[in-house]
Amino acid sequence: MSVAQLLSPIHLKTLPEQPKVSILVSNYNYDEYLPQAIESVLAQTYQNFELIICDDGSTDNSKEIVANYCQRDPRIFLIAKENGGQASGFNAAFAASTGDLLCFFDSDDIFRPAKVASMVEAHRQAPQAGFGVHRVQRVNKQRLPQGVWPLGSRLPHGWQGERMLQDGGALGYMPPTSGLSLHRTVAEQIFPLPESFRVCADQVIIRFAPLLTSVVRRQEVLAEYRLHGANSYERSKITAESLLREITIYRNLWTAQRDFLESLDPHLAAQLRPLENSSYLLHLEYLYARFSRSPNSLLSYNRFIGELKAEPEARMMWFWRPSIYMPSFLFDGLINLMYSQSLFKEILARLRGVA
């Protein structure tokens, strides 16, 4: 039986004329940002929503802040529990939700006023696309712009299931938590999320949902993703430590995805590209070898280049092929420049029509 026969988009229930939207938050010790986050939801142009905030064992004033908002607006709900991590918080919030659509929200982020309305319209225009994504504006603690994500590439859209199996399970250029939405039919298939993911629960959603449904995208910026130094997962500079952490997370995500496919059909799990042949993992391992000054850098390079040459759309071979000969200081600097955002890159992306 072919992959196409085993893996296809699930049928979604028809949305009502004015679907109810559940906005789910897993909060831990973000009392400094919670009022702005909640106010941004209350300011939405689309008002048929419920805001469910799971406080994941905060030790600051988060619970008191949410409780005060609950008294002011009956659409806001507080779930308080012991600390269990981001996935457990989203699981608790989802279990209490009743919406036809779900939007995920980090409590240190901001929704732009048209966010919910735009995603409702996106799902209505693509009735069989159960996973919605949009661009986010990266901002600093004071909400000053730090670049749009993704900057130089368009968000994925349409059916991605077979491609994900072939590529090792990952989709590139996906937004963080506050840029994701789900049709309830899809959410019921992927929740509860594995609670071993104390951080990066949004990445689990990104790994699971496109295996069940098509993706609908909005290219405009509909949320602000705040960078403030205390984010659970964010790197301001690429280092050996940040790369090792990303490798560990990538491995754990692949394993969770394989287990999810196994639950759908054992034959599907067998179709997932082996972890050790994943071009993205080989890419990370090569970077880590260079940044950590490993004596195995040449071996990692040969594995990465060998896999890259086999890719029909291999990108930047002109850079990667001679990169092994670059001195470490130059390699480290160029990689950080390549993966950082800047005003020049943003202007260039706009000229190319992808931002």
mmCIF file of C-alpha atoms in Angstrom:
data_model
loop_
_atom_site.group_PDB
_atom_site.id
_atom_site.type_symbol
_atom_site.label_atom_id
_atom_site.label_comp_id
_atom_site.label_asym_id
_atom_site.label_seq_id
_atom_site.Cartn_x
_atom_site.Cartn_y
_atom_site.Cartn_z
ATOM 1 C CA MET A 1 0.000 0.000 0.000
ATOM 2 C CA SER A 2 1.373 3.441 -0.965
ATOM 3 C CA VAL A 3 1.991 6.305 1.419
ATOM 4 C CA ALA A 4 -0.780 8.276 -0.309
ATOM 5 C CA GLN A 5 -3.239 5.489 0.506
ATOM 6 C CA LEU A 6 -2.098 5.302 4.127
ATOM 7 C CA LEU A 7 -1.805 9.039 4.765
ATOM 8 C CA SER A 8 -4.422 11.557 3.672
ATOM 9 C CA PRO A 9 -6.179 14.566 5.210
ATOM 10 C CA ILE A 10 -8.919 13.727 7.686
ATOM 11 C CA HIS A 11 -12.457 15.041 7.164
ATOM 12 C CA LEU A 12 -13.214 18.173 9.194
ATOM 13 C CA LYS A 13 -16.565 19.097 10.674
ATOM 14 C CA THR A 14 -18.160 22.110 9.009
ATOM 15 C CA LEU A 15 -17.615 25.315 10.937
ATOM 16 C CA PRO A 16 -20.664 27.324 12.041
ATOM 17 C CA GLU A 17 -21.258 30.809 10.632
ATOM 18 C CA GLN A 18 -19.604 32.455 13.653
ATOM 19 C CA PRO A 19 -17.298 29.771 15.081
ATOM 20 C CA LYS A 20 -16.323 30.002 18.708
ATOM 21 C CA VAL A 21 -12.564 30.363 19.170
ATOM 22 C CA SER A 22 -10.768 28.944 22.198
ATOM 23 C CA ILE A 23 -7.534 30.803 22.952
ATOM 24 C CA LEU A 24 -5.301 28.501 24.991
ATOM 25 C CA VAL A 25 -2.462 29.711 27.209
ATOM 26 C CA SER A 26 0.069 27.756 29.271
ATOM 27 C CA ASN A 27 1.567 30.304 31.671
ATOM 28 C CA TYR A 28 4.488 30.051 34.055
ATOM 29 C CA ASN A 29 5.804 33.086 35.949
ATOM 30 C CA TYR A 30 5.001 35.709 33.326
ATOM 31 C CA ASP A 31 3.063 38.133 35.535
ATOM 32 C CA GLU A 32 5.056 41.006 34.019
ATOM 33 C CA TYR A 33 3.561 40.367 30.576
ATOM 34 C CA LEU A 34 0.168 38.773 31.313
ATOM 35 C CA PRO A 35 -1.884 42.007 31.451
ATOM 36 C CA GLN A 36 -0.701 43.104 27.990
ATOM 37 C CA ALA A 37 -1.349 39.627 26.590
ATOM 38 C CA ILE A 38 -4.874 39.458 28.024
ATOM 39 C CA GLU A 39 -5.710 43.018 26.952
ATOM 40 C CA SER A 40 -4.624 42.168 23.396
ATOM 41 C CA VAL A 41 -7.174 39.341 23.357
ATOM 42 C CA LEU A 42 -9.942 41.561 24.742
ATOM 43 C CA ALA A 43 -9.168 44.083 21.969
ATOM 44 C CA GLN A 44 -9.828 41.591 19.169
ATOM 45 C CA THR A 45 -12.163 42.660 16.382
ATOM 46 C CA TYR A 46 -13.678 39.144 16.561
ATOM 47 C CA GLN A 47 -15.358 38.716 19.938
ATOM 48 C CA ASN A 48 -16.799 35.191 19.934
ATOM 49 C CA PHE A 49 -13.966 33.655 21.942
ATOM 50 C CA GLU A 50 -13.037 32.123 25.258
ATOM 51 C CA LEU A 51 -9.621 32.685 26.819
ATOM 52 C CA ILE A 52 -8.460 29.724 28.879
ATOM 53 C CA ILE A 53 -5.286 30.312 30.861
ATOM 54 C CA CYS A 54 -3.660 27.376 32.598
ATOM 55 C CA ASP A 55 -1.271 28.605 35.267
ATOM 56 C CA ASP A 56 1.407 25.954 35.484
ATOM 57 C CA GLY A 57 2.446 26.339 39.111
ATOM 58 C CA SER A 58 3.620 29.970 38.941
ATOM 59 C CA THR A 59 5.327 31.402 42.012
ATOM 60 C CA ASP A 60 4.728 35.052 41.030
ATOM 61 C CA ASN A 61 1.435 36.975 40.879
ATOM 62 C CA SER A 62 0.158 35.322 37.705
ATOM 63 C CA LYS A 63 -2.835 33.589 39.294
ATOM 64 C CA GLU A 64 -4.019 36.766 40.997
ATOM 65 C CA ILE A 65 -3.785 38.721 37.746
ATOM 66 C CA VAL A 66 -5.810 36.164 35.803
ATOM 67 C CA ALA A 67 -8.356 35.809 38.618
ATOM 68 C CA ASN A 68 -9.005 39.572 38.515
ATOM 69 C CA TYR A 69 -9.625 39.403 34.767
ATOM 70 C CA CYS A 70 -11.959 36.442 35.269
ATOM 71 C CA GLN A 71 -14.126 38.635 37.508
ATOM 72 C CA ARG A 72 -14.234 41.308 34.805
ATOM 73 C CA ASP A 73 -15.045 39.105 31.794
ATOM 74 C CA PRO A 74 -16.933 35.771 31.860
ATOM 75 C CA ARG A 75 -15.076 34.603 28.729
ATOM 76 C CA ILE A 76 -11.808 34.325 30.675
ATOM 77 C CA PHE A 77 -11.100 31.150 32.645
ATOM 78 C CA LEU A 78 -8.276 30.225 35.003
ATOM 79 C CA ILE A 79 -6.979 26.697 35.559
ATOM 80 C CA ALA A 80 -4.396 26.469 38.341
ATOM 81 C CA LYS A 81 -2.253 23.374 38.726
ATOM 82 C CA GLU A 82 1.137 22.218 39.889
ATOM 83 C CA ASN A 83 4.074 22.780 37.556
ATOM 84 C CA GLY A 84 4.246 20.169 34.832
ATOM 85 C CA GLY A 85 5.598 21.999 31.786
ATOM 86 C CA GLN A 86 4.156 23.706 28.731
ATOM 87 C CA ALA A 87 2.582 20.620 27.148
ATOM 88 C CA SER A 88 0.753 19.723 30.366
ATOM 89 C CA GLY A 89 -0.554 23.293 30.575
ATOM 90 C CA PHE A 90 -1.918 23.178 27.037
ATOM 91 C CA ASN A 91 -3.447 19.764 27.737
ATOM 92 C CA ALA A 92 -5.336 21.138 30.732
ATOM 93 C CA ALA A 93 -6.484 24.212 28.788
ATOM 94 C CA PHE A 94 -7.652 22.123 25.836
ATOM 95 C CA ALA A 95 -9.581 19.724 28.084
ATOM 96 C CA ALA A 96 -11.572 22.712 29.384
ATOM 97 C CA SER A 97 -12.148 24.291 25.957
ATOM 98 C CA THR A 98 -15.348 24.284 23.908
ATOM 99 C CA GLY A 99 -14.361 26.225 20.773
ATOM 100 C CA ASP A 100 -14.720 25.174 17.145
ATOM 101 C CA LEU A 101 -11.261 26.607 16.454
ATOM 102 C CA LEU A 102 -8.268 26.886 18.766
ATOM 103 C CA CYS A 103 -5.575 29.547 18.841
ATOM 104 C CA PHE A 104 -2.456 29.009 20.921
ATOM 105 C CA PHE A 105 -0.920 31.911 22.780
ATOM 106 C CA ASP A 106 2.224 32.449 24.830
ATOM 107 C CA SER A 107 1.514 34.690 27.809
ATOM 108 C CA ASP A 108 4.469 36.967 27.050
ATOM 109 C CA ASP A 109 3.249 37.629 23.479
ATOM 110 C CA ILE A 110 0.727 40.020 21.919
ATOM 111 C CA PHE A 111 -2.150 39.384 19.504
ATOM 112 C CA ARG A 112 -2.654 42.078 16.862
ATOM 113 C CA PRO A 113 -6.341 43.253 16.826
ATOM 114 C CA ALA A 114 -7.289 41.374 13.625
ATOM 115 C CA LYS A 115 -5.533 38.121 14.612
ATOM 116 C CA VAL A 116 -8.572 36.014 15.519
ATOM 117 C CA ALA A 117 -10.805 37.433 12.770
ATOM 118 C CA SER A 118 -8.136 36.781 10.148
ATOM 119 C CA MET A 119 -7.602 33.175 11.195
ATOM 120 C CA VAL A 120 -11.340 32.501 11.378
ATOM 121 C CA GLU A 121 -11.636 33.806 7.823
ATOM 122 C CA ALA A 122 -8.644 31.727 6.722
ATOM 123 C CA HIS A 123 -10.214 28.523 8.033
ATOM 124 C CA ARG A 124 -13.587 29.417 6.510
ATOM 125 C CA GLN A 125 -11.989 30.040 3.109
ATOM 126 C CA ALA A 126 -10.161 26.686 3.297
ATOM 127 C CA PRO A 127 -12.774 24.467 5.004
ATOM 128 C CA GLN A 128 -10.635 21.311 4.798
ATOM 129 C CA ALA A 129 -7.451 22.924 6.113
ATOM 130 C CA GLY A 130 -7.352 22.239 9.833
ATOM 131 C CA PHE A 131 -4.000 23.808 10.699
ATOM 132 C CA GLY A 132 -3.517 27.569 10.415
ATOM 133 C CA VAL A 133 -0.273 29.562 10.532
ATOM 134 C CA HIS A 134 0.750 33.191 10.119
ATOM 135 C CA ARG A 135 3.802 35.397 10.408
ATOM 136 C CA VAL A 136 4.842 36.942 13.705
ATOM 137 C CA GLN A 137 6.734 40.126 14.518
ATOM 138 C CA ARG A 138 9.689 39.484 16.805
ATOM 139 C CA VAL A 139 9.916 42.277 19.397
ATOM 140 C CA ASN A 140 12.141 42.983 22.363
ATOM 141 C CA LYS A 141 11.042 43.518 25.964
ATOM 142 C CA GLN A 142 9.873 47.048 25.144
ATOM 143 C CA ARG A 143 8.027 45.790 21.998
ATOM 144 C CA LEU A 144 10.511 47.354 19.593
ATOM 145 C CA PRO A 145 10.627 45.388 16.286
ATOM 146 C CA GLN A 146 13.362 42.779 15.923
ATOM 147 C CA GLY A 147 12.384 41.368 12.518
ATOM 148 C CA VAL A 148 9.520 39.344 11.069
ATOM 149 C CA TRP A 149 9.496 35.545 11.229
ATOM 150 C CA PRO A 150 9.789 33.851 8.844
ATOM 151 C CA LEU A 151 11.589 36.583 6.967
ATOM 152 C CA GLY A 152 13.000 35.309 3.677
ATOM 153 C CA SER A 153 10.630 32.433 2.906
ATOM 154 C CA ARG A 154 6.913 31.827 2.593
ATOM 155 C CA LEU A 155 5.049 29.783 5.163
ATOM 156 C CA PRO A 156 4.106 26.241 4.117
ATOM 157 C CA HIS A 157 0.551 25.698 2.889
ATOM 158 C CA GLY A 158 -1.572 22.893 1.516
ATOM 159 C CA TRP A 159 -1.128 19.177 2.136
ATOM 160 C CA GLN A 160 2.340 18.406 3.533
ATOM 161 C CA GLY A 161 1.917 14.861 4.870
ATOM 162 C CA GLU A 162 3.909 12.864 2.329
ATOM 163 C CA ARG A 163 6.631 15.499 2.120
ATOM 164 C CA MET A 164 7.041 15.399 5.895
ATOM 165 C CA LEU A 165 7.605 11.642 5.845
ATOM 166 C CA GLN A 166 10.202 12.027 3.120
ATOM 167 C CA ASP A 167 12.004 14.896 4.881
ATOM 168 C CA GLY A 168 12.176 13.288 8.307
ATOM 169 C CA GLY A 169 9.108 14.883 9.796
ATOM 170 C CA ALA A 170 9.944 18.588 9.925
ATOM 171 C CA LEU A 171 8.450 21.618 8.178
ATOM 172 C CA GLY A 172 10.685 24.634 7.770
ATOM 173 C CA TYR A 173 9.954 28.288 8.592
ATOM 174 C CA MET A 174 7.039 27.602 10.922
ATOM 175 C CA PRO A 175 5.961 30.265 13.428
ATOM 176 C CA PRO A 176 6.086 29.830 17.222
ATOM 177 C CA THR A 177 3.103 29.182 19.526
ATOM 178 C CA SER A 178 1.239 32.458 18.971
ATOM 179 C CA GLY A 179 1.198 31.905 15.188
ATOM 180 C CA LEU A 180 -0.681 28.578 15.303
ATOM 181 C CA SER A 181 -4.363 27.614 15.118
ATOM 182 C CA LEU A 182 -6.209 24.300 14.875
ATOM 183 C CA HIS A 183 -9.639 23.081 13.817
ATOM 184 C CA ARG A 184 -11.143 21.207 16.746
ATOM 185 C CA THR A 185 -11.443 17.994 14.702
ATOM 186 C CA VAL A 186 -7.646 17.965 14.340
ATOM 187 C CA ALA A 187 -7.002 18.965 17.948
ATOM 188 C CA GLU A 188 -9.074 16.040 19.173
ATOM 189 C CA GLN A 189 -6.713 13.714 17.290
ATOM 190 C CA ILE A 190 -3.434 15.115 18.635
ATOM 191 C CA PHE A 191 -4.344 15.973 22.239
ATOM 192 C CA PRO A 192 -3.218 15.241 24.869
ATOM 193 C CA LEU A 193 0.309 16.232 23.876
ATOM 194 C CA PRO A 194 3.204 14.189 25.327
ATOM 195 C CA GLU A 195 3.871 15.835 28.686
ATOM 196 C CA SER A 196 7.574 15.070 28.487
ATOM 197 C CA PHE A 197 7.780 18.300 26.443
ATOM 198 C CA ARG A 198 8.121 20.806 29.253
ATOM 199 C CA VAL A 199 9.147 23.355 26.609
ATOM 200 C CA CYS A 200 8.594 23.483 22.840
ATOM 201 C CA ALA A 201 5.063 22.069 23.009
ATOM 202 C CA ASP A 202 4.304 24.187 19.937
ATOM 203 C CA GLN A 203 6.828 22.092 18.024
ATOM 204 C CA VAL A 204 4.845 18.955 18.864
ATOM 205 C CA ILE A 205 1.736 20.532 17.337
ATOM 206 C CA ILE A 206 3.759 21.492 14.256
ATOM 207 C CA ARG A 207 5.014 17.891 13.945
ATOM 208 C CA PHE A 208 1.620 16.220 14.428
ATOM 209 C CA ALA A 209 -1.040 18.426 12.823
ATOM 210 C CA PRO A 210 0.256 18.464 9.189
ATOM 211 C CA LEU A 211 0.165 14.667 9.182
ATOM 212 C CA LEU A 212 -3.616 14.886 9.558
ATOM 213 C CA THR A 213 -4.690 17.971 7.647
ATOM 214 C CA SER A 214 -3.735 20.642 5.135
ATOM 215 C CA VAL A 215 -2.139 23.911 6.211
ATOM 216 C CA VAL A 216 -3.751 27.303 5.580
ATOM 217 C CA ARG A 217 -1.509 30.334 5.893
ATOM 218 C CA ARG A 218 -1.806 34.062 6.342
ATOM 219 C CA GLN A 219 1.326 35.879 5.227
ATOM 220 C CA GLU A 220 0.599 39.015 7.256
ATOM 221 C CA VAL A 221 1.881 39.589 10.787
ATOM 222 C CA LEU A 222 -0.882 38.867 13.305
ATOM 223 C CA ALA A 223 1.042 38.514 16.575
ATOM 224 C CA GLU A 224 4.128 39.787 18.358
ATOM 225 C CA TYR A 225 6.644 37.267 19.684
ATOM 226 C CA ARG A 226 8.482 38.861 22.575
ATOM 227 C CA LEU A 227 12.189 38.214 23.164
ATOM 228 C CA HIS A 228 13.219 39.166 26.669
ATOM 229 C CA GLY A 229 15.977 36.848 27.829
ATOM 230 C CA ALA A 230 13.730 34.564 29.859
ATOM 231 C CA ASN A 231 11.987 32.763 26.987
ATOM 232 C CA SER A 232 11.767 29.034 27.467
ATOM 233 C CA TYR A 233 13.302 28.483 24.037
ATOM 234 C CA GLU A 234 15.040 31.231 22.151
ATOM 235 C CA ARG A 235 18.570 31.862 20.996
ATOM 236 C CA SER A 236 19.982 35.311 20.356
ATOM 237 C CA LYS A 237 23.274 33.851 19.152
ATOM 238 C CA ILE A 238 24.241 30.447 17.811
ATOM 239 C CA THR A 239 26.666 28.655 20.108
ATOM 240 C CA ALA A 240 27.783 25.081 20.662
ATOM 241 C CA GLU A 241 25.425 24.935 23.669
ATOM 242 C CA SER A 242 22.403 26.190 21.733
ATOM 243 C CA LEU A 243 23.096 23.731 18.912
ATOM 244 C CA LEU A 244 23.385 20.801 21.313
ATOM 245 C CA ARG A 245 20.063 21.756 22.862
ATOM 246 C CA GLU A 246 18.435 21.969 19.435
ATOM 247 C CA ILE A 247 19.826 18.552 18.482
ATOM 248 C CA THR A 248 18.356 17.037 21.657
ATOM 249 C CA ILE A 249 14.955 18.627 21.037
ATOM 250 C CA TYR A 250 14.984 17.546 17.385
ATOM 251 C CA ARG A 251 15.692 13.930 18.369
ATOM 252 C CA ASN A 252 12.903 13.957 20.953
ATOM 253 C CA LEU A 253 10.461 15.446 18.446
ATOM 254 C CA TRP A 254 11.301 12.810 15.840
ATOM 255 C CA THR A 255 10.685 10.050 18.386
ATOM 256 C CA ALA A 256 7.355 11.560 19.438
ATOM 257 C CA GLN A 257 6.337 11.896 15.808
ATOM 258 C CA ARG A 258 7.238 8.296 15.061
ATOM 259 C CA ASP A 259 5.147 7.178 18.050
ATOM 260 C CA PHE A 260 2.243 9.304 16.811
ATOM 261 C CA LEU A 261 2.457 7.726 13.361
ATOM 262 C CA GLU A 262 2.612 4.300 14.991
ATOM 263 C CA SER A 263 -0.681 5.082 16.726
ATOM 264 C CA LEU A 264 -2.222 5.929 13.341
ATOM 265 C CA ASP A 265 -0.804 2.959 11.423
ATOM 266 C CA PRO A 266 2.379 0.935 12.037
ATOM 267 C CA HIS A 267 3.102 1.037 8.299
ATOM 268 C CA LEU A 268 3.193 4.828 8.414
ATOM 269 C CA ALA A 269 5.822 4.866 11.146
ATOM 270 C CA ALA A 270 8.013 2.724 8.923
ATOM 271 C CA GLN A 271 7.746 5.331 6.145
ATOM 272 C CA LEU A 272 9.189 8.149 8.256
ATOM 273 C CA ARG A 273 12.694 8.986 7.103
ATOM 274 C CA PRO A 274 15.203 7.547 9.606
ATOM 275 C CA LEU A 275 16.451 10.073 12.096
ATOM 276 C CA GLU A 276 20.120 9.537 11.290
ATOM 277 C CA ASN A 277 19.431 10.280 7.602
ATOM 278 C CA SER A 278 17.633 13.538 8.297
ATOM 279 C CA SER A 279 19.375 16.333 6.410
ATOM 280 C CA TYR A 280 18.392 18.837 9.089
ATOM 281 C CA LEU A 281 19.882 16.712 11.874
ATOM 282 C CA LEU A 282 23.073 16.205 9.859
ATOM 283 C CA HIS A 283 23.126 19.964 9.321
ATOM 284 C CA LEU A 284 22.841 20.593 13.074
ATOM 285 C CA GLU A 285 25.484 17.999 13.886
ATOM 286 C CA TYR A 286 27.917 19.545 11.412
ATOM 287 C CA LEU A 287 27.361 22.986 12.897
ATOM 288 C CA TYR A 288 27.822 21.601 16.389
ATOM 289 C CA ALA A 289 31.041 19.859 15.404
ATOM 290 C CA ARG A 290 32.439 23.122 14.036
ATOM 291 C CA PHE A 291 31.286 25.314 16.920
ATOM 292 C CA SER A 292 32.544 22.845 19.529
ATOM 293 C CA ARG A 293 35.876 22.448 17.686
ATOM 294 C CA SER A 294 35.317 18.696 17.504
ATOM 295 C CA PRO A 295 37.982 16.484 15.929
ATOM 296 C CA ASN A 296 35.067 14.777 14.130
ATOM 297 C CA SER A 297 34.218 17.882 12.111
ATOM 298 C CA LEU A 298 35.365 16.341 8.823
ATOM 299 C CA LEU A 299 33.267 13.222 9.402
ATOM 300 C CA SER A 300 30.184 15.345 10.195
ATOM 301 C CA TYR A 301 30.885 17.476 7.141
ATOM 302 C CA ASN A 302 31.120 14.452 4.814
ATOM 303 C CA ARG A 303 27.830 13.013 6.117
ATOM 304 C CA PHE A 304 26.065 16.361 5.758
ATOM 305 C CA ILE A 305 27.391 17.104 2.252
ATOM 306 C CA GLY A 306 26.676 13.554 1.109
ATOM 307 C CA GLU A 307 23.033 13.881 2.154
ATOM 308 C CA LEU A 308 22.768 17.412 0.794
ATOM 309 C CA LYS A 309 23.979 16.348 -2.661
ATOM 310 C CA ALA A 310 21.193 13.776 -2.754
ATOM 311 C CA GLU A 311 18.555 16.479 -2.210
ATOM 312 C CA PRO A 312 16.920 17.516 -5.502
ATOM 313 C CA GLU A 313 16.557 21.105 -4.249
ATOM 314 C CA ALA A 314 19.750 21.390 -2.226
ATOM 315 C CA ARG A 315 20.356 25.010 -1.280
ATOM 316 C CA MET A 316 23.564 26.954 -0.814
ATOM 317 C CA MET A 317 25.933 24.218 -1.919
ATOM 318 C CA TRP A 318 28.209 27.054 -3.008
ATOM 319 C CA PHE A 319 28.597 27.916 0.689
ATOM 320 C CA TRP A 320 28.495 24.522 2.375
ATOM 321 C CA ARG A 321 30.930 22.670 0.118
ATOM 322 C CA PRO A 322 33.963 24.927 0.899
ATOM 323 C CA SER A 323 32.815 25.657 4.474
ATOM 324 C CA ILE A 324 35.015 22.944 5.999
ATOM 325 C CA TYR A 325 38.078 24.938 4.971
ATOM 326 C CA MET A 326 36.971 28.143 6.692
ATOM 327 C CA PRO A 327 38.793 29.113 9.891
ATOM 328 C CA SER A 328 36.587 28.734 12.966
ATOM 329 C CA PHE A 329 36.213 32.460 13.669
ATOM 330 C CA LEU A 330 35.021 33.084 10.105
ATOM 331 C CA PHE A 331 32.693 30.074 10.054
ATOM 332 C CA ASP A 332 31.103 31.018 13.400
ATOM 333 C CA GLY A 333 30.611 34.622 12.313
ATOM 334 C CA LEU A 334 29.111 33.776 8.934
ATOM 335 C CA ILE A 335 26.683 31.248 10.417
ATOM 336 C CA ASN A 336 25.449 33.751 12.979
ATOM 337 C CA LEU A 337 25.109 36.370 10.252
ATOM 338 C CA MET A 338 23.285 33.911 8.002
ATOM 339 C CA TYR A 339 20.695 32.935 10.612
ATOM 340 C CA SER A 340 20.215 36.327 12.243
ATOM 341 C CA GLN A 341 17.676 38.938 11.173
ATOM 342 C CA SER A 342 18.462 42.510 10.210
ATOM 343 C CA LEU A 343 16.825 45.562 8.682
ATOM 344 C CA PHE A 344 18.666 44.886 5.409
ATOM 345 C CA LYS A 345 17.288 41.346 5.239
ATOM 346 C CA GLU A 346 13.789 42.588 5.996
ATOM 347 C CA ILE A 347 13.933 45.170 3.203
ATOM 348 C CA LEU A 348 15.313 42.554 0.791
ATOM 349 C CA ALA A 349 12.524 40.117 1.714
ATOM 350 C CA ARG A 350 9.912 42.780 1.052
ATOM 351 C CA LEU A 351 11.446 43.545 -2.344
ATOM 352 C CA ARG A 352 11.268 39.838 -3.152
ATOM 353 C CA GLY A 353 7.614 39.788 -2.126
ATOM 354 C CA VAL A 354 7.931 37.255 0.699
ATOM 355 C CA ALA A 355 7.530 39.578 3.694
#
